[in-house]
PDB file of C-alpha atoms in Angstrom:
ATOM      1  CA  MET A  11     183.073 106.507 256.329  1.00  0.00           C
ATOM      2  CA  ARG A  12     183.986 102.981 254.776  1.00  0.00           C
ATOM      3  CA  THR A  13     181.424 102.357 251.787  1.00  0.00           C
ATOM      4  CA  VAL A  14     181.225  99.891 248.740  1.00  0.00           C
ATOM      5  CA  TRP A  15     182.118 100.426 244.698  1.00  0.00           C
ATOM      6  CA  LEU A  16     181.761 104.506 245.288  1.00  0.00           C
ATOM      7  CA  SER A  17     183.129 106.782 247.825  1.00  0.00           C
ATOM      8  CA  GLY A  18     180.317 109.092 249.925  1.00  0.00           C
ATOM      9  CA  ALA A  19     180.429 111.778 247.810  1.00  0.00           C
ATOM     10  CA  GLU A  20     180.123 109.586 245.148  1.00  0.00           C
ATOM     11  CA  TRP A  21     176.989 108.131 246.150  1.00  0.00           C
ATOM     12  CA  THR A  22     175.599 111.428 247.679  1.00  0.00           C
ATOM     13  CA  ALA A  23     176.093 112.577 243.964  1.00  0.00           C
ATOM     14  CA  VAL A  24     174.187 109.578 243.013  1.00  0.00           C
ATOM     15  CA  LEU A  25     170.833 110.270 245.510  1.00  0.00           C
ATOM     16  CA  ARG A  26     171.014 113.607 244.250  1.00  0.00           C
ATOM     17  CA  MET A  27     170.813 112.902 240.390  1.00  0.00           C
ATOM     18  CA  GLY A  28     167.966 110.299 241.426  1.00  0.00           C
ATOM     19  CA  LEU A  29     166.446 112.680 243.188  1.00  0.00           C
ATOM     20  CA  GLY A  30     166.657 115.131 239.919  1.00  0.00           C
ATOM     21  CA  LEU A  31     165.147 112.233 237.895  1.00  0.00           C
ATOM     22  CA  TRP A  32     162.679 112.125 240.208  1.00  0.00           C
ATOM     23  CA  TRP A  33     161.792 115.831 239.981  1.00  0.00           C
ATOM     24  CA  LEU A  34     161.842 115.418 236.071  1.00  0.00           C
ATOM     25  CA  GLU A  35     159.605 111.937 235.894  1.00  0.00           C
ATOM     26  CA  SER A  36     157.196 114.582 237.472  1.00  0.00           C
ATOM     27  CA  TRP A  37     157.275 117.314 235.318  1.00  0.00           C
ATOM     28  CA  ARG A  38     157.206 115.226 232.089  1.00  0.00           C
ATOM     29  CA  HIS A  39     154.033 113.450 233.572  1.00  0.00           C
ATOM     30  CA  LYS A  40     151.965 116.405 234.274  1.00  0.00           C
ATOM     31  CA  ASP A  41     149.562 116.777 231.542  1.00  0.00           C
ATOM     32  CA  LYS A  42     150.603 120.684 230.729  1.00  0.00           C
ATOM     33  CA  LYS A  43     148.103 121.221 228.332  1.00  0.00           C
ATOM     34  CA  GLY A  44     145.556 120.623 231.442  1.00  0.00           C
ATOM     35  CA  TRP A  45     147.627 122.758 233.751  1.00  0.00           C
ATOM     36  CA  PHE A  46     148.348 125.697 231.307  1.00  0.00           C
ATOM     37  CA  GLU A  47     145.059 125.698 228.928  1.00  0.00           C
ATOM     38  CA  ARG A  48     142.473 124.369 231.386  1.00  0.00           C
ATOM     39  CA  GLY A  49     143.324 124.876 235.015  1.00  0.00           C
ATOM     40  CA  THR A  50     143.332 121.677 236.153  1.00  0.00           C
ATOM     41  CA  GLY A  51     146.135 121.082 238.378  1.00  0.00           C
ATOM     42  CA  ILE A  52     145.481 124.256 240.151  1.00  0.00           C
ATOM     43  CA  ALA A  53     141.269 123.296 240.130  1.00  0.00           C
ATOM     44  CA  TRP A  54     142.646 120.200 242.308  1.00  0.00           C
ATOM     45  CA  ALA A  55     144.438 121.953 244.101  1.00  0.00           C
ATOM     46  CA  ALA A  56     141.299 124.138 244.749  1.00  0.00           C
ATOM     47  CA  ASP A  57     139.526 121.229 245.769  1.00  0.00           C
ATOM     48  CA  VAL A  58     141.780 119.774 248.297  1.00  0.00           C
ATOM     49  CA  ALA A  59     142.658 122.877 249.780  1.00  0.00           C
ATOM     50  CA  GLY A  60     138.680 123.778 250.217  1.00  0.00           C
ATOM     51  CA  GLU A  61     138.343 120.692 251.939  1.00  0.00           C
ATOM     52  CA  HIS A  62     141.094 120.483 253.849  1.00  0.00           C
ATOM     53  CA  ARG A  63     141.185 119.208 257.688  1.00  0.00           C
ATOM     54  CA  TRP A  64     143.873 122.725 258.646  1.00  0.00           C
ATOM     55  CA  ALA A  65     142.198 126.013 257.916  1.00  0.00           C
ATOM     56  CA  PHE A  66     145.426 128.159 257.012  1.00  0.00           C
ATOM     57  CA  VAL A  67     145.936 125.802 253.774  1.00  0.00           C
ATOM     58  CA  LYS A  68     142.763 127.359 252.557  1.00  0.00           C
ATOM     59  CA  GLY A  69     143.440 130.326 253.642  1.00  0.00           C
ATOM     60  CA  GLY A  70     146.722 130.673 252.431  1.00  0.00           C
ATOM     61  CA  PHE A  71     145.379 129.023 249.011  1.00  0.00           C
ATOM     62  CA  ASP A  72     142.699 131.502 248.857  1.00  0.00           C
ATOM     63  CA  ARG A  73     145.688 134.544 249.175  1.00  0.00           C
ATOM     64  CA  VAL A  74     148.388 132.979 247.327  1.00  0.00           C
ATOM     65  CA  VAL A  75     146.890 130.964 244.628  1.00  0.00           C
ATOM     66  CA  ARG A  76     143.165 131.286 243.935  1.00  0.00           C
ATOM     67  CA  PRO A  77     143.850 135.169 242.499  1.00  0.00           C
ATOM     68  CA  ARG A  78     146.536 134.011 239.965  1.00  0.00           C
ATOM     69  CA  PRO A  79     145.879 130.319 238.950  1.00  0.00           C
ATOM     70  CA  LYS A  80     147.442 130.582 235.653  1.00  0.00           C
ATOM     71  CA  LEU A  81     150.786 131.781 237.148  1.00  0.00           C
ATOM     72  CA  ILE A  82     150.925 129.626 240.024  1.00  0.00           C
ATOM     73  CA  ALA A  83     150.479 126.897 237.378  1.00  0.00           C
ATOM     74  CA  TYR A  84     152.969 127.982 235.500  1.00  0.00           C
ATOM     75  CA  VAL A  85     155.674 128.279 238.620  1.00  0.00           C
ATOM     76  CA  VAL A  86     154.986 125.006 240.120  1.00  0.00           C
ATOM     77  CA  VAL A  87     155.415 122.800 236.318  1.00  0.00           C
ATOM     78  CA  TYR A  88     158.506 124.633 235.611  1.00  0.00           C
ATOM     79  CA  ALA A  89     159.725 124.634 238.821  1.00  0.00           C
ATOM     80  CA  GLU A  90     159.686 121.013 239.118  1.00  0.00           C
ATOM     81  CA  LEU A  91     161.679 121.209 235.782  1.00  0.00           C
ATOM     82  CA  ALA A  92     164.059 123.669 237.002  1.00  0.00           C
ATOM     83  CA  LEU A  93     164.458 121.293 240.182  1.00  0.00           C
ATOM     84  CA  GLY A  94     164.917 118.093 238.130  1.00  0.00           C
ATOM     85  CA  LEU A  95     167.679 119.457 235.605  1.00  0.00           C
ATOM     86  CA  GLY A  96     169.609 121.396 238.778  1.00  0.00           C
ATOM     87  CA  LEU A  97     169.917 118.379 240.681  1.00  0.00           C
ATOM     88  CA  VAL A  98     171.014 115.752 237.639  1.00  0.00           C
ATOM     89  CA  LEU A  99     173.458 118.691 236.308  1.00  0.00           C
ATOM     90  CA  GLY A 100     174.522 119.097 239.757  1.00  0.00           C
ATOM     91  CA  LEU A 101     173.925 123.320 238.941  1.00  0.00           C
ATOM     92  CA  LEU A 102     173.191 125.679 241.656  1.00  0.00           C
ATOM     93  CA  THR A 103     172.375 122.363 243.763  1.00  0.00           C
ATOM     94  CA  PRO A 104     171.990 123.930 247.679  1.00  0.00           C
ATOM     95  CA  VAL A 105     169.517 126.423 246.055  1.00  0.00           C
ATOM     96  CA  ALA A 106     167.453 123.268 244.071  1.00  0.00           C
ATOM     97  CA  LEU A 107     167.984 121.025 247.149  1.00  0.00           C
ATOM     98  CA  VAL A 108     166.496 123.759 249.491  1.00  0.00           C
ATOM     99  CA  GLY A 109     163.716 125.072 246.402  1.00  0.00           C
ATOM    100  CA  GLY A 110     162.969 121.194 246.244  1.00  0.00           C
ATOM    101  CA  LEU A 111     162.691 120.406 250.423  1.00  0.00           C
ATOM    102  CA  LEU A 112     160.339 123.674 250.125  1.00  0.00           C
ATOM    103  CA  LEU A 113     157.884 122.141 247.739  1.00  0.00           C
ATOM    104  CA  ASN A 114     157.789 119.337 248.811  1.00  0.00           C
ATOM    105  CA  LEU A 115     157.121 120.020 252.188  1.00  0.00           C
ATOM    106  CA  LEU A 116     154.421 122.492 250.908  1.00  0.00           C
ATOM    107  CA  TYR A 117     152.962 118.907 248.695  1.00  0.00           C
ATOM    108  CA  LEU A 118     153.316 117.085 251.924  1.00  0.00           C
ATOM    109  CA  VAL A 119     150.792 119.853 254.125  1.00  0.00           C
ATOM    110  CA  LEU A 120     148.715 120.251 251.332  1.00  0.00           C
ATOM    111  CA  MET A 121     148.456 116.681 250.400  1.00  0.00           C
ATOM    112  CA  ILE A 122     148.094 115.616 254.916  1.00  0.00           C
ATOM    113  CA  HIS A 123     145.352 113.490 253.989  1.00  0.00           C
ATOM    114  CA  ASP A 124     146.367 111.325 251.062  1.00  0.00           C
ATOM    115  CA  TRP A 125     149.191 108.357 252.471  1.00  0.00           C
ATOM    116  CA  ALA A 126     150.148 107.410 248.924  1.00  0.00           C
ATOM    117  CA  GLU A 127     151.361 111.124 248.243  1.00  0.00           C
ATOM    118  CA  GLN A 128     152.982 111.361 251.577  1.00  0.00           C
ATOM    119  CA  GLY A 129     154.876 108.461 251.195  1.00  0.00           C
ATOM    120  CA  GLN A 130     156.878 110.276 248.099  1.00  0.00           C
ATOM    121  CA  ASN A 131     157.277 113.352 249.259  1.00  0.00           C
ATOM    122  CA  ALA A 132     158.604 112.287 252.435  1.00  0.00           C
ATOM    123  CA  MET A 133     161.146 110.207 251.051  1.00  0.00           C
ATOM    124  CA  MET A 134     161.899 113.580 248.930  1.00  0.00           C
ATOM    125  CA  ALA A 135     162.429 116.030 251.405  1.00  0.00           C
ATOM    126  CA  LEU A 136     164.433 113.191 253.149  1.00  0.00           C
ATOM    127  CA  ILE A 137     167.027 112.682 250.437  1.00  0.00           C
ATOM    128  CA  SER A 138     167.071 116.752 249.888  1.00  0.00           C
ATOM    129  CA  VAL A 139     168.304 117.094 253.339  1.00  0.00           C
ATOM    130  CA  VAL A 140     170.656 113.999 253.434  1.00  0.00           C
ATOM    131  CA  ALA A 141     172.253 115.603 250.215  1.00  0.00           C
ATOM    132  CA  LEU A 142     172.323 119.425 251.611  1.00  0.00           C
ATOM    133  CA  PHE A 143     173.919 118.605 254.416  1.00  0.00           C
ATOM    134  CA  THR A 144     176.513 115.959 252.835  1.00  0.00           C
ATOM    135  CA  MET A 145     177.217 119.018 250.112  1.00  0.00           C
ATOM    136  CA  GLY A 146     175.868 116.445 247.479  1.00  0.00           C
ATOM    137  CA  TRP A 147     177.452 118.848 244.766  1.00  0.00           C
ATOM    138  CA  GLN A 148     181.366 118.047 245.512  1.00  0.00           C
ATOM    139  CA  VAL A 149     181.283 115.489 242.710  1.00  0.00           C
ATOM    140  CA  TRP A 150     179.493 115.519 239.289  1.00  0.00           C
ATOM    141  CA  SER A 151     178.384 118.493 239.461  1.00  0.00           C
ATOM    142  CA  LEU A 152     178.870 121.877 236.996  1.00  0.00           C
ATOM    143  CA  ASP A 153     179.377 123.209 240.515  1.00  0.00           C
ATOM    144  CA  ALA A 154     182.466 121.036 241.361  1.00  0.00           C
ATOM    145  CA  ALA A 155     183.640 122.003 237.942  1.00  0.00           C
ATOM    146  CA  THR A 156     183.448 125.617 238.510  1.00  0.00           C
ATOM    147  CA  GLY A 157     184.312 125.695 241.952  1.00  0.00           C
ATOM    148  CA  LEU A 158     181.116 126.991 242.776  1.00  0.00           C
ATOM    149  CA  PHE A 159     179.854 126.595 246.573  1.00  0.00           C
ATOM    150  CA  LEU A 160     182.608 124.522 247.326  1.00  0.00           C
TER     151      LEU A 160
END
């Protein structure tokens, strides 16, 4: 593969780190007090799931999230932080890429009616797939520095 300025592996690392920064921004702009103390994030998701066009979304929400809203709020918020740090630092990169892909697909299904959100989640999922299958941890990563996943 011919590239300009950087190698293909370095461009893939740029994509990986950019995706990580995207996850960190998603974490940064969340109202943590609202999510953790007032349950605003899960309440919003409950409204979306309750009116969703696919019955399995509401059923899944009722079985998994509704019984444990506080726990799920922490899982969602801190998953975004962990994904961002993992991708920026290149630490456990394949795990972070698969985890991010799954979270984006979950968001994509939950918000199928919101086209603005669909674009963001689709692009983040696409970057995850590209970085995963091009082994985006080969350079500029703690994984590469330690020989992990090489």
